[in-house]
């Protein structure tokens, strides 16, 4: 996940800062380049902190939205939420696993199957009529509640981000995905 990569980069920058302080880099230890080195390390640390702060905001925005009154609206769902959604015709559940996975296990009950790489193009390029013909469900609008599922929740989380980027405002990720669904069925 991009957030973890940024966090790792930040940690490396902190280590550089610690070594800089331990080595006591100053004009006597590095006579010709000390100011450049100190400036470079400080700029790197500052940039890393800015990236980390931005990534925290972006990461949180992807997972939750602060509503009026200070409440947090989660963009993830669990097994019980999916059970409820299956009873609601206004909610579209999309299983984004690959066809071979669907052939092996079947799709999530009540869902339509669109492979991960095809979700965005299917939702943007298919007409309302073609969508209904293909999936026997209404094509979602930007405010339609959509629940995405995959094997464990990672791929559906990536699709969630893509759909949010193109304007879908009510997209949820089923954390745990098929594995969670299957374990709750036994």
Short mmCIF file of C-alpha atoms in Angstrom, two decimals:
data_model
loop_
_atom_site.label_atom_id
_atom_site.label_comp_id
_atom_site.label_asym_id
_atom_site.label_seq_id
_atom_site.Cartn_x
_atom_site.Cartn_y
_atom_site.Cartn_z
CA UNK A 1 0.00 0.00 0.00
CA UNK A 2 1.31 3.47 -0.86
CA UNK A 3 0.76 4.70 2.69
CA UNK A 4 3.17 2.09 4.11
CA UNK A 5 5.80 2.92 1.49
CA UNK A 6 5.64 6.57 2.46
CA UNK A 7 5.86 5.66 6.14
CA UNK A 8 8.98 3.54 5.42
CA UNK A 9 10.55 6.45 3.51
CA UNK A 10 9.84 8.75 6.45
CA UNK A 11 11.46 6.29 8.87
CA UNK A 12 14.58 6.19 6.69
CA UNK A 13 14.70 9.99 6.74
CA UNK A 14 14.45 9.96 10.54
CA UNK A 15 17.38 7.52 10.66
CA UNK A 16 19.39 9.90 8.46
CA UNK A 17 18.56 12.71 10.90
CA UNK A 18 19.66 10.59 13.87
CA UNK A 19 22.95 9.70 12.18
CA UNK A 20 23.47 13.35 11.30
CA UNK A 21 23.13 14.28 14.98
CA UNK A 22 25.26 11.34 16.19
CA UNK A 23 28.06 12.13 13.77
CA UNK A 24 27.92 15.78 14.81
CA UNK A 25 28.19 16.95 11.25
CA UNK A 26 29.54 20.44 11.37
CA UNK A 27 32.06 22.56 9.55
CA UNK A 28 35.02 20.89 11.29
CA UNK A 29 34.04 17.31 10.33
CA UNK A 30 33.04 18.07 6.75
CA UNK A 31 34.75 21.35 5.97
CA UNK A 32 33.64 22.00 2.40
CA UNK A 33 30.17 20.50 2.23
CA UNK A 34 28.76 20.69 5.76
CA UNK A 35 26.25 23.42 5.05
CA UNK A 36 25.09 21.71 1.89
CA UNK A 37 24.80 18.34 3.68
CA UNK A 38 22.93 19.79 6.67
CA UNK A 39 20.62 21.74 4.38
CA UNK A 40 19.99 18.67 2.25
CA UNK A 41 19.18 16.47 5.26
CA UNK A 42 16.90 19.11 6.76
CA UNK A 43 15.04 19.57 3.46
CA UNK A 44 14.66 15.79 3.11
CA UNK A 45 13.28 15.47 6.63
CA UNK A 46 10.92 18.39 6.06
CA UNK A 47 9.70 16.90 2.76
CA UNK A 48 9.24 13.47 4.37
CA UNK A 49 7.15 15.00 7.17
CA UNK A 50 5.02 16.88 4.64
CA UNK A 51 4.49 13.73 2.57
CA UNK A 52 3.63 11.73 5.68
CA UNK A 53 1.12 14.33 6.84
CA UNK A 54 -0.46 14.50 3.39
CA UNK A 55 -0.56 10.71 3.08
CA UNK A 56 -2.26 10.41 6.48
CA UNK A 57 -4.94 12.83 5.33
CA UNK A 58 -5.31 11.03 2.00
CA UNK A 59 -5.32 7.59 3.65
CA UNK A 60 -7.94 8.64 6.18
CA UNK A 61 -10.06 10.23 3.44
CA UNK A 62 -9.98 6.94 1.59
CA UNK A 63 -11.16 5.04 4.65
CA UNK A 64 -13.49 7.49 6.35
CA UNK A 65 -15.10 10.85 5.89
CA UNK A 66 -15.77 13.34 8.66
CA UNK A 67 -19.42 14.31 8.57
CA UNK A 68 -21.03 17.40 10.04
CA UNK A 69 -21.13 17.14 13.82
CA UNK A 70 -17.69 15.51 13.90
CA UNK A 71 -18.95 11.98 13.22
CA UNK A 72 -16.85 9.71 11.04
CA UNK A 73 -18.46 7.83 8.16
CA UNK A 74 -16.58 4.62 7.42
CA UNK A 75 -16.06 3.48 3.84
CA UNK A 76 -15.58 -0.15 4.83
CA UNK A 77 -18.23 -2.76 5.52
CA UNK A 78 -18.25 -6.09 7.31
CA UNK A 79 -20.15 -9.36 6.98
CA UNK A 80 -23.31 -8.06 8.67
CA UNK A 81 -23.37 -4.97 6.46
CA UNK A 82 -23.15 -7.18 3.37
CA UNK A 83 -26.03 -9.34 4.65
CA UNK A 84 -28.16 -6.20 4.99
CA UNK A 85 -27.08 -4.90 1.59
CA UNK A 86 -28.13 -8.15 -0.08
CA UNK A 87 -31.71 -7.38 0.96
CA UNK A 88 -31.59 -3.85 -0.49
CA UNK A 89 -32.09 -3.58 -4.26
CA UNK A 90 -30.72 -0.03 -4.28
CA UNK A 91 -27.25 -1.29 -3.26
CA UNK A 92 -24.95 -2.69 -5.94
CA UNK A 93 -22.49 -5.36 -4.78
CA UNK A 94 -19.62 -6.01 -7.17
CA UNK A 95 -17.29 -9.02 -6.84
CA UNK A 96 -14.02 -7.91 -8.48
CA UNK A 97 -12.16 -11.22 -8.40
CA UNK A 98 -10.84 -12.85 -11.56
CA UNK A 99 -13.06 -15.24 -13.55
CA UNK A 100 -10.96 -18.24 -12.49
CA UNK A 101 -11.61 -17.41 -8.83
CA UNK A 102 -15.34 -17.07 -9.47
CA UNK A 103 -15.33 -20.41 -11.35
CA UNK A 104 -13.71 -22.03 -8.31
CA UNK A 105 -15.86 -20.57 -5.52
CA UNK A 106 -18.81 -18.77 -7.09
CA UNK A 107 -19.44 -15.05 -6.65
CA UNK A 108 -20.58 -13.35 -3.50
CA UNK A 109 -24.36 -13.93 -3.26
CA UNK A 110 -26.37 -10.99 -4.53
CA UNK A 111 -23.40 -9.54 -6.38
CA UNK A 112 -22.52 -8.99 -9.99
CA UNK A 113 -19.11 -10.03 -11.25
CA UNK A 114 -16.84 -7.51 -12.93
CA UNK A 115 -13.10 -8.32 -12.85
CA UNK A 116 -10.95 -5.73 -11.08
CA UNK A 117 -9.38 -4.36 -14.26
CA UNK A 118 -12.76 -3.87 -15.94
CA UNK A 119 -14.79 -2.14 -13.23
CA UNK A 120 -13.98 1.47 -14.06
CA UNK A 121 -14.41 1.07 -17.82
CA UNK A 122 -17.63 -0.93 -17.37
CA UNK A 123 -19.18 1.73 -15.14
CA UNK A 124 -18.09 4.61 -17.37
CA UNK A 125 -18.51 3.11 -20.85
CA UNK A 126 -21.60 0.89 -20.72
CA UNK A 127 -24.91 2.61 -21.35
CA UNK A 128 -27.72 2.17 -18.83
CA UNK A 129 -29.47 -0.20 -21.24
CA UNK A 130 -26.37 -2.33 -21.90
CA UNK A 131 -25.57 -2.49 -18.18
CA UNK A 132 -29.08 -3.77 -17.38
CA UNK A 133 -28.88 -6.34 -20.22
CA UNK A 134 -25.51 -7.61 -19.06
CA UNK A 135 -26.02 -7.64 -15.26
CA UNK A 136 -29.79 -7.49 -14.76
CA UNK A 137 -29.23 -4.56 -12.38
CA UNK A 138 -29.53 -0.80 -12.80
CA UNK A 139 -26.33 1.01 -13.67
CA UNK A 140 -25.11 2.88 -10.59
CA UNK A 141 -25.08 6.66 -10.45
CA UNK A 142 -22.43 8.69 -8.60
CA UNK A 143 -24.40 8.53 -5.34
CA UNK A 144 -25.51 4.87 -5.57
CA UNK A 145 -24.23 2.75 -2.70
CA UNK A 146 -21.69 0.30 -4.12
CA UNK A 147 -20.02 -2.46 -2.10
CA UNK A 148 -16.87 -3.98 -3.58
CA UNK A 149 -15.56 -7.41 -2.65
CA UNK A 150 -12.59 -9.57 -3.63
CA UNK A 151 -10.80 -12.43 -1.88
CA UNK A 152 -9.58 -10.48 1.15
CA UNK A 153 -10.37 -6.80 0.62
CA UNK A 154 -7.10 -5.58 -0.90
CA UNK A 155 -8.03 -5.53 -4.59
CA UNK A 156 -11.51 -4.22 -3.85
CA UNK A 157 -9.84 -1.43 -1.85
CA UNK A 158 -7.84 -0.44 -4.93
CA UNK A 159 -10.98 -0.45 -7.08
CA UNK A 160 -12.70 1.64 -4.38
CA UNK A 161 -10.02 4.31 -4.73
CA UNK A 162 -10.37 4.32 -8.53
CA UNK A 163 -14.15 4.72 -8.35
CA UNK A 164 -13.83 7.53 -5.84
CA UNK A 165 -11.39 9.29 -8.17
CA UNK A 166 -13.92 9.23 -11.01
CA UNK A 167 -16.70 10.64 -8.85
CA UNK A 168 -18.51 7.75 -7.16
CA UNK A 169 -19.22 9.09 -3.69
CA UNK A 170 -20.77 6.12 -1.91
CA UNK A 171 -18.31 3.25 -2.51
CA UNK A 172 -17.56 0.77 0.26
CA UNK A 173 -14.93 -1.96 0.59
CA UNK A 174 -15.88 -5.31 2.13
CA UNK A 175 -12.87 -5.87 4.37
CA UNK A 176 -12.17 -9.58 4.55
CA UNK A 177 -13.95 -10.27 1.26
CA UNK A 178 -14.67 -13.83 0.18
CA UNK A 179 -12.50 -15.32 2.92
CA UNK A 180 -14.52 -13.52 5.58
CA UNK A 181 -17.80 -14.41 3.87
CA UNK A 182 -16.86 -18.09 3.65
CA UNK A 183 -15.70 -18.28 7.27
CA UNK A 184 -18.99 -16.75 8.46
CA UNK A 185 -21.01 -19.24 6.43
CA UNK A 186 -19.65 -22.25 8.35
#
